[in-house]
Short mmCIF file of C-alpha atoms in Angstrom, two decimals:
data_model
loop_
_atom_site.label_atom_id
_atom_site.label_comp_id
_atom_site.label_asym_id
_atom_site.label_seq_id
_atom_site.Cartn_x
_atom_site.Cartn_y
_atom_site.Cartn_z
CA MET A 1 -4.68 -19.69 27.83
CA PRO A 2 -2.62 -18.97 24.69
CA ILE A 3 0.17 -16.46 24.14
CA ALA A 4 1.48 -15.99 20.60
CA LEU A 5 4.31 -13.98 19.07
CA LEU A 6 3.36 -11.77 16.11
CA PRO A 7 6.55 -11.31 14.06
CA ASP A 8 4.62 -9.68 11.19
CA ARG A 9 3.91 -6.65 13.42
CA ALA A 10 6.20 -3.79 14.47
CA LEU A 11 6.11 -0.67 16.64
CA VAL A 12 6.45 3.04 15.95
CA ALA A 13 6.77 5.63 18.73
CA VAL A 14 5.55 9.24 18.60
CA SER A 15 6.52 11.56 21.43
CA GLY A 16 7.00 15.25 22.18
CA PRO A 17 4.95 18.16 23.54
CA ASP A 18 2.71 18.35 20.44
CA ALA A 19 2.17 14.59 20.03
CA THR A 20 -1.47 14.52 21.16
CA ASP A 21 -2.61 17.46 19.05
CA PHE A 22 -0.60 16.24 16.06
CA LEU A 23 -2.13 12.76 16.09
CA GLN A 24 -5.63 13.97 16.96
CA GLY A 25 -5.62 16.03 13.77
CA ILE A 26 -4.74 13.20 11.37
CA LEU A 27 -6.08 9.90 12.78
CA THR A 28 -9.60 8.39 12.71
CA CYS A 29 -9.56 7.42 16.40
CA ASN A 30 -9.82 9.80 19.36
CA VAL A 31 -6.33 10.24 20.78
CA GLU A 32 -7.38 12.65 23.53
CA THR A 33 -9.72 10.12 25.19
CA LEU A 34 -7.34 7.15 24.88
CA PRO A 35 -6.91 5.73 28.40
CA GLU A 36 -3.75 4.11 29.70
CA GLY A 37 -3.84 0.36 29.32
CA GLU A 38 -5.83 0.28 26.05
CA ALA A 39 -4.62 -0.42 22.51
CA ARG A 40 -7.21 1.39 20.40
CA LEU A 41 -7.92 0.63 16.76
CA GLY A 42 -7.33 3.51 14.36
CA ALA A 43 -6.28 4.42 10.85
CA LEU A 44 -4.52 7.02 8.79
CA LEU A 45 -6.56 7.63 5.64
CA THR A 46 -6.02 9.06 2.20
CA PRO A 47 -7.77 12.39 1.53
CA GLN A 48 -10.37 10.29 -0.31
CA GLY A 49 -11.15 8.39 2.89
CA LYS A 50 -9.43 5.08 2.05
CA ILE A 51 -7.32 3.24 4.65
CA GLN A 52 -3.58 3.79 4.13
CA PHE A 53 -2.55 2.27 7.46
CA ASP A 54 -4.48 0.53 10.22
CA PHE A 55 -3.00 0.06 13.68
CA LEU A 56 -3.53 -0.27 17.41
CA LEU A 57 -2.57 2.88 19.32
CA SER A 58 -1.59 2.96 22.99
CA ARG A 59 -0.08 5.43 25.44
CA THR A 60 3.45 5.23 26.80
CA PRO A 61 5.15 7.35 29.48
CA GLU A 62 6.80 9.31 26.67
CA GLY A 63 3.86 9.59 24.27
CA TYR A 64 2.21 7.03 21.96
CA ARG A 65 2.97 3.66 20.42
CA PHE A 66 1.64 2.36 17.10
CA ASP A 67 1.30 -1.40 16.55
CA LEU A 68 1.06 -2.05 12.79
CA ALA A 69 2.07 -4.37 9.97
CA ALA A 70 5.89 -4.52 9.91
CA GLU A 71 6.08 -4.16 6.14
CA ARG A 72 4.16 -0.88 6.37
CA VAL A 73 6.50 0.81 8.86
CA PRO A 74 8.83 2.59 6.37
CA ASP A 75 5.87 4.12 4.51
CA PHE A 76 4.17 4.99 7.79
CA LEU A 77 7.24 6.86 9.03
CA LYS A 78 7.40 8.81 5.77
CA ARG A 79 3.71 9.70 5.92
CA LEU A 80 3.84 10.89 9.54
CA THR A 81 6.94 12.94 8.77
CA LEU A 82 5.13 14.53 5.82
CA TYR A 83 2.30 15.64 8.10
CA LYS A 84 4.60 16.73 10.90
CA LEU A 85 5.39 20.19 9.49
CA ARG A 86 6.39 22.33 12.51
CA ALA A 87 4.86 20.15 15.20
CA LYS A 88 7.21 19.42 18.10
CA VAL A 89 7.14 15.63 17.83
CA THR A 90 9.65 12.82 17.47
CA ILE A 91 8.76 9.90 15.21
CA ALA A 92 10.80 6.67 15.33
CA ALA A 93 10.55 2.93 14.87
CA GLU A 94 11.06 0.71 17.93
CA PRO A 95 12.98 -2.24 16.43
CA THR A 96 14.18 -3.59 19.78
CA LEU A 97 10.65 -4.46 20.97
CA GLY A 98 8.60 -7.45 19.94
CA ILE A 99 4.81 -7.87 19.73
CA GLY A 100 2.59 -10.67 20.95
CA ALA A 101 -1.02 -11.38 21.86
CA ALA A 102 -2.56 -13.16 24.85
CA TRP A 103 -6.20 -14.27 25.00
CA ASP A 104 -8.59 -16.49 26.94
CA GLY A 105 -7.18 -15.26 30.25
CA ALA A 106 -3.49 -15.81 29.53
CA ALA A 107 -1.27 -13.81 31.90
CA PRO A 108 2.02 -12.39 30.55
CA ALA A 109 5.06 -11.68 32.69
CA ALA A 110 4.92 -8.57 34.87
CA GLU A 111 7.71 -6.83 32.92
CA VAL A 112 5.71 -7.00 29.66
CA SER A 113 3.54 -4.04 28.63
CA ALA A 114 0.08 -5.53 28.07
CA PRO A 115 -2.63 -3.05 27.03
CA LYS A 116 -6.09 -4.43 26.42
CA ASP A 117 -7.00 -4.86 22.77
CA GLY A 118 -9.64 -2.16 22.39
CA ARG A 119 -11.40 -3.78 19.44
CA LEU A 120 -13.05 -6.64 21.36
CA PRO A 121 -12.57 -8.00 24.90
CA ALA A 122 -12.28 -11.51 23.47
CA LEU A 123 -9.10 -10.51 21.62
CA GLY A 124 -7.36 -10.20 25.00
CA ASP A 125 -4.13 -8.22 25.44
CA ARG A 126 -1.41 -6.93 23.14
CA LEU A 127 2.09 -7.63 24.44
CA TYR A 128 5.07 -5.32 23.89
CA PHE A 129 8.31 -6.75 25.20
CA ALA A 130 12.08 -6.86 25.08
CA GLU A 131 13.66 -10.00 23.67
CA GLY A 132 13.41 -12.95 26.04
CA ALA A 133 10.67 -11.47 28.22
CA PHE A 134 8.45 -14.54 27.82
CA SER A 135 7.94 -17.66 25.72
CA ALA A 136 4.91 -18.35 23.54
CA ASP A 137 2.72 -21.42 23.80
CA ALA A 138 0.66 -20.68 20.66
CA THR A 139 1.51 -19.76 17.08
CA GLU A 140 0.87 -16.73 14.93
CA ALA A 141 -1.57 -18.92 12.97
CA ASP A 142 -3.46 -19.68 16.20
CA TYR A 143 -3.88 -15.97 16.85
CA HIS A 144 -5.19 -15.29 13.36
CA ALA A 145 -7.58 -18.24 13.61
CA HIS A 146 -8.91 -16.67 16.82
CA ARG A 147 -9.22 -13.25 15.16
CA ILE A 148 -10.98 -14.70 12.13
CA ALA A 149 -13.40 -16.68 14.30
CA LEU A 150 -14.39 -13.41 15.98
CA GLY A 151 -14.90 -11.70 12.61
CA VAL A 152 -12.20 -9.04 13.07
CA PRO A 153 -10.50 -7.84 9.84
CA GLU A 154 -6.87 -6.83 9.54
CA GLY A 155 -5.25 -4.65 6.88
CA GLY A 156 -3.20 -6.49 4.28
CA ARG A 157 -4.89 -9.76 5.16
CA ASP A 158 -8.55 -8.90 4.62
CA PHE A 159 -8.39 -5.72 2.54
CA ALA A 160 -5.78 -3.99 0.42
CA PHE A 161 -4.35 -0.74 1.72
CA GLY A 162 -5.56 2.26 -0.25
CA ASP A 163 -8.63 0.33 -1.42
CA ALA A 164 -11.07 0.07 1.54
CA PHE A 165 -13.08 2.60 3.52
CA PRO A 166 -13.13 2.32 7.35
CA HIS A 167 -16.79 1.22 7.30
CA GLU A 168 -15.98 -1.64 4.94
CA ALA A 169 -13.25 -2.85 7.33
CA LEU A 170 -15.70 -2.61 10.28
CA MET A 171 -13.67 0.11 11.96
CA ASP A 172 -16.90 1.93 12.84
CA GLN A 173 -18.01 -1.22 14.70
CA LEU A 174 -14.70 -1.86 16.50
CA GLY A 175 -14.00 1.57 17.96
CA GLY A 176 -11.60 2.68 15.25
CA VAL A 177 -13.50 5.82 14.17
CA ASP A 178 -14.70 8.64 16.40
CA PHE A 179 -17.57 10.50 14.74
CA ARG A 180 -17.66 13.28 17.35
CA LYS A 181 -14.05 14.44 17.20
CA GLY A 182 -12.80 17.24 14.98
CA CYS A 183 -11.40 17.03 11.48
CA TYR A 184 -8.76 14.51 10.36
CA VAL A 185 -7.46 13.35 7.01
CA GLY A 186 -10.35 11.83 5.01
CA GLN A 187 -12.92 12.78 7.68
CA GLU A 188 -15.44 14.34 5.29
CA VAL A 189 -15.87 11.15 3.25
CA VAL A 190 -16.13 8.90 6.33
CA SER A 191 -18.65 11.22 8.00
CA ARG A 192 -20.76 11.29 4.84
CA MET A 193 -20.84 7.49 4.68
CA GLN A 194 -21.89 7.35 8.33
CA HIS A 195 -24.72 9.86 8.07
CA ARG A 196 -26.04 8.68 4.71
CA GLY A 197 -25.65 4.97 5.47
CA THR A 198 -23.90 4.38 2.15
CA ALA A 199 -21.55 1.57 3.25
CA ARG A 200 -22.75 -1.21 0.96
CA THR A 201 -19.72 -3.48 1.41
CA ARG A 202 -18.72 -5.07 4.72
CA ILE A 203 -16.08 -7.64 5.65
CA LEU A 204 -18.03 -10.62 7.00
CA PRO A 205 -17.27 -14.12 8.33
CA LEU A 206 -17.73 -17.12 6.04
CA VAL A 207 -18.14 -20.72 7.15
CA TYR A 208 -17.07 -23.23 4.50
CA ARG A 209 -19.02 -26.45 4.05
CA GLU A 210 -16.57 -28.11 1.66
CA GLY A 211 -13.05 -27.93 3.01
CA ALA A 212 -10.67 -25.16 4.00
CA ALA A 213 -10.92 -21.49 3.14
CA PRO A 214 -9.71 -20.58 -0.38
CA ALA A 215 -6.85 -18.22 -1.22
CA PHE A 216 -6.97 -14.46 -0.63
CA GLY A 217 -8.86 -12.68 -3.40
CA SER A 218 -11.04 -15.63 -4.43
CA GLU A 219 -14.36 -14.51 -5.85
CA VAL A 220 -17.52 -14.87 -3.75
CA THR A 221 -20.58 -15.57 -5.88
CA ALA A 222 -24.26 -16.47 -5.69
CA GLY A 223 -26.44 -17.37 -8.65
CA GLY A 224 -23.53 -16.66 -10.98
CA LYS A 225 -23.18 -13.06 -9.76
CA SER A 226 -20.23 -11.63 -7.85
CA LEU A 227 -20.77 -10.65 -4.22
CA GLY A 228 -17.17 -9.78 -3.37
CA SER A 229 -13.84 -11.45 -2.61
CA THR A 230 -12.21 -13.39 0.20
CA GLY A 231 -9.65 -12.19 2.72
CA SER A 232 -7.84 -14.33 5.29
CA GLY A 233 -8.87 -17.83 6.26
CA ALA A 234 -8.16 -20.46 8.90
CA GLY A 235 -9.49 -23.96 8.48
CA ALA A 236 -13.17 -23.91 7.57
CA ARG A 237 -13.62 -20.22 8.47
CA GLY A 238 -12.62 -17.03 6.72
CA LEU A 239 -13.45 -13.40 6.10
CA ALA A 240 -14.67 -11.80 2.88
CA ALA A 241 -15.66 -8.35 1.62
CA ILE A 242 -19.33 -8.76 0.67
CA ARG A 243 -21.81 -6.43 -1.01
CA LEU A 244 -24.77 -6.52 1.40
CA ASP A 245 -27.36 -5.53 -1.21
CA ARG A 246 -26.28 -8.32 -3.54
CA LEU A 247 -26.21 -10.80 -0.67
CA ALA A 248 -29.77 -9.82 0.28
CA ASP A 249 -30.96 -10.33 -3.32
CA ALA A 250 -29.25 -13.73 -3.54
CA LEU A 251 -30.72 -14.98 -0.28
CA ALA A 252 -34.18 -13.72 -1.18
CA ALA A 253 -33.92 -15.72 -4.40
CA GLY A 254 -32.86 -18.85 -2.50
CA GLU A 255 -29.40 -18.93 -4.08
CA THR A 256 -26.40 -20.43 -2.30
CA VAL A 257 -23.13 -18.62 -1.69
CA ARG A 258 -19.82 -19.93 -2.96
CA ALA A 259 -16.29 -18.63 -2.39
CA GLY A 260 -13.57 -19.89 -4.70
CA GLY A 261 -16.17 -22.43 -5.83
CA LEU A 262 -16.70 -23.75 -2.28
CA LEU A 263 -20.12 -23.77 -0.63
CA ALA A 264 -20.20 -21.24 2.19
CA ALA A 265 -22.51 -19.56 4.69
CA VAL A 266 -22.24 -15.86 5.51
CA GLU A 267 -22.46 -14.88 9.17
CA LYS A 268 -23.13 -11.60 10.94
CA PRO A 269 -20.36 -10.79 13.46
CA ALA A 270 -21.66 -10.87 17.03
CA PHE A 271 -20.48 -7.28 17.60
CA ALA A 272 -22.03 -5.86 14.40
CA ARG A 273 -24.69 -3.15 14.70
CA PHE A 274 -25.30 -2.49 11.00
CA ALA A 275 -28.32 -3.69 9.01
CA PHE A 276 -27.86 -7.22 7.77
CA PRO A 277 -29.88 -9.44 5.38
CA GLU A 278 -32.39 -11.29 7.51
CA ASP A 279 -31.51 -14.78 6.33
CA ALA A 280 -27.73 -14.29 5.92
CA ALA A 281 -26.85 -16.27 9.03
CA ALA A 282 -28.81 -19.34 7.85
CA PRO A 283 -26.60 -22.35 6.94
CA ALA A 284 -25.97 -22.84 3.24
CA GLY A 285 -27.99 -25.68 1.83
#
């Protein structure tokens, strides 16, 4: 029952009487329906619909808490402040709190805030705590191996910020986009992709048959043609952004998939609801 510290993550708090309306108008996720005790996936997009920031959003007694990549916090604060205008909100980093994750039934201490990770039940809980609130019995690498095994992408590790649409990062599959809420930044592009079914690239799990996963950005090929590029990896598993149409053509032609030159099999995530090449889950031969 592992608990891991995630030092590469940090927290940002948004509070004030206009906090809900302010966030509802700029984020992909539905802030109004966010229940207490859930950390919901969401993003702040460019006007062109690309992911600038991805995060987990949860409620606090004062307002809302963003759990995001620590290196992105300064830019995130600037972007929120830019959109703030006259809204009565307070935006601030929470540097005194740490972040962890608990999965497979691990139980954190009672004084630790532990919202459920809203992406998948198997991801367990997010932990927000003051220094010394608990000790970890797993590593950050263990957590990412667990995430990768489930097929869950993460910004900066599996796609570059400003380069991927929410559909490509599986946010439409993991509760990170609400298609029934009102307008938000980039909404028109995301809605068009949803209704026209034009998301040709998806981040998918790879199982390597010849050693450990290659470095981030390694080319994925089949029959000498590019299918995409790799993201994060852990042992013999990894994630990669794959063009589904090219994958379908390669599999129909009986070609094998390679990533960074290594033989690999492409899997469909268990939670995925999008159309997938019929033979993509077959082991590479």
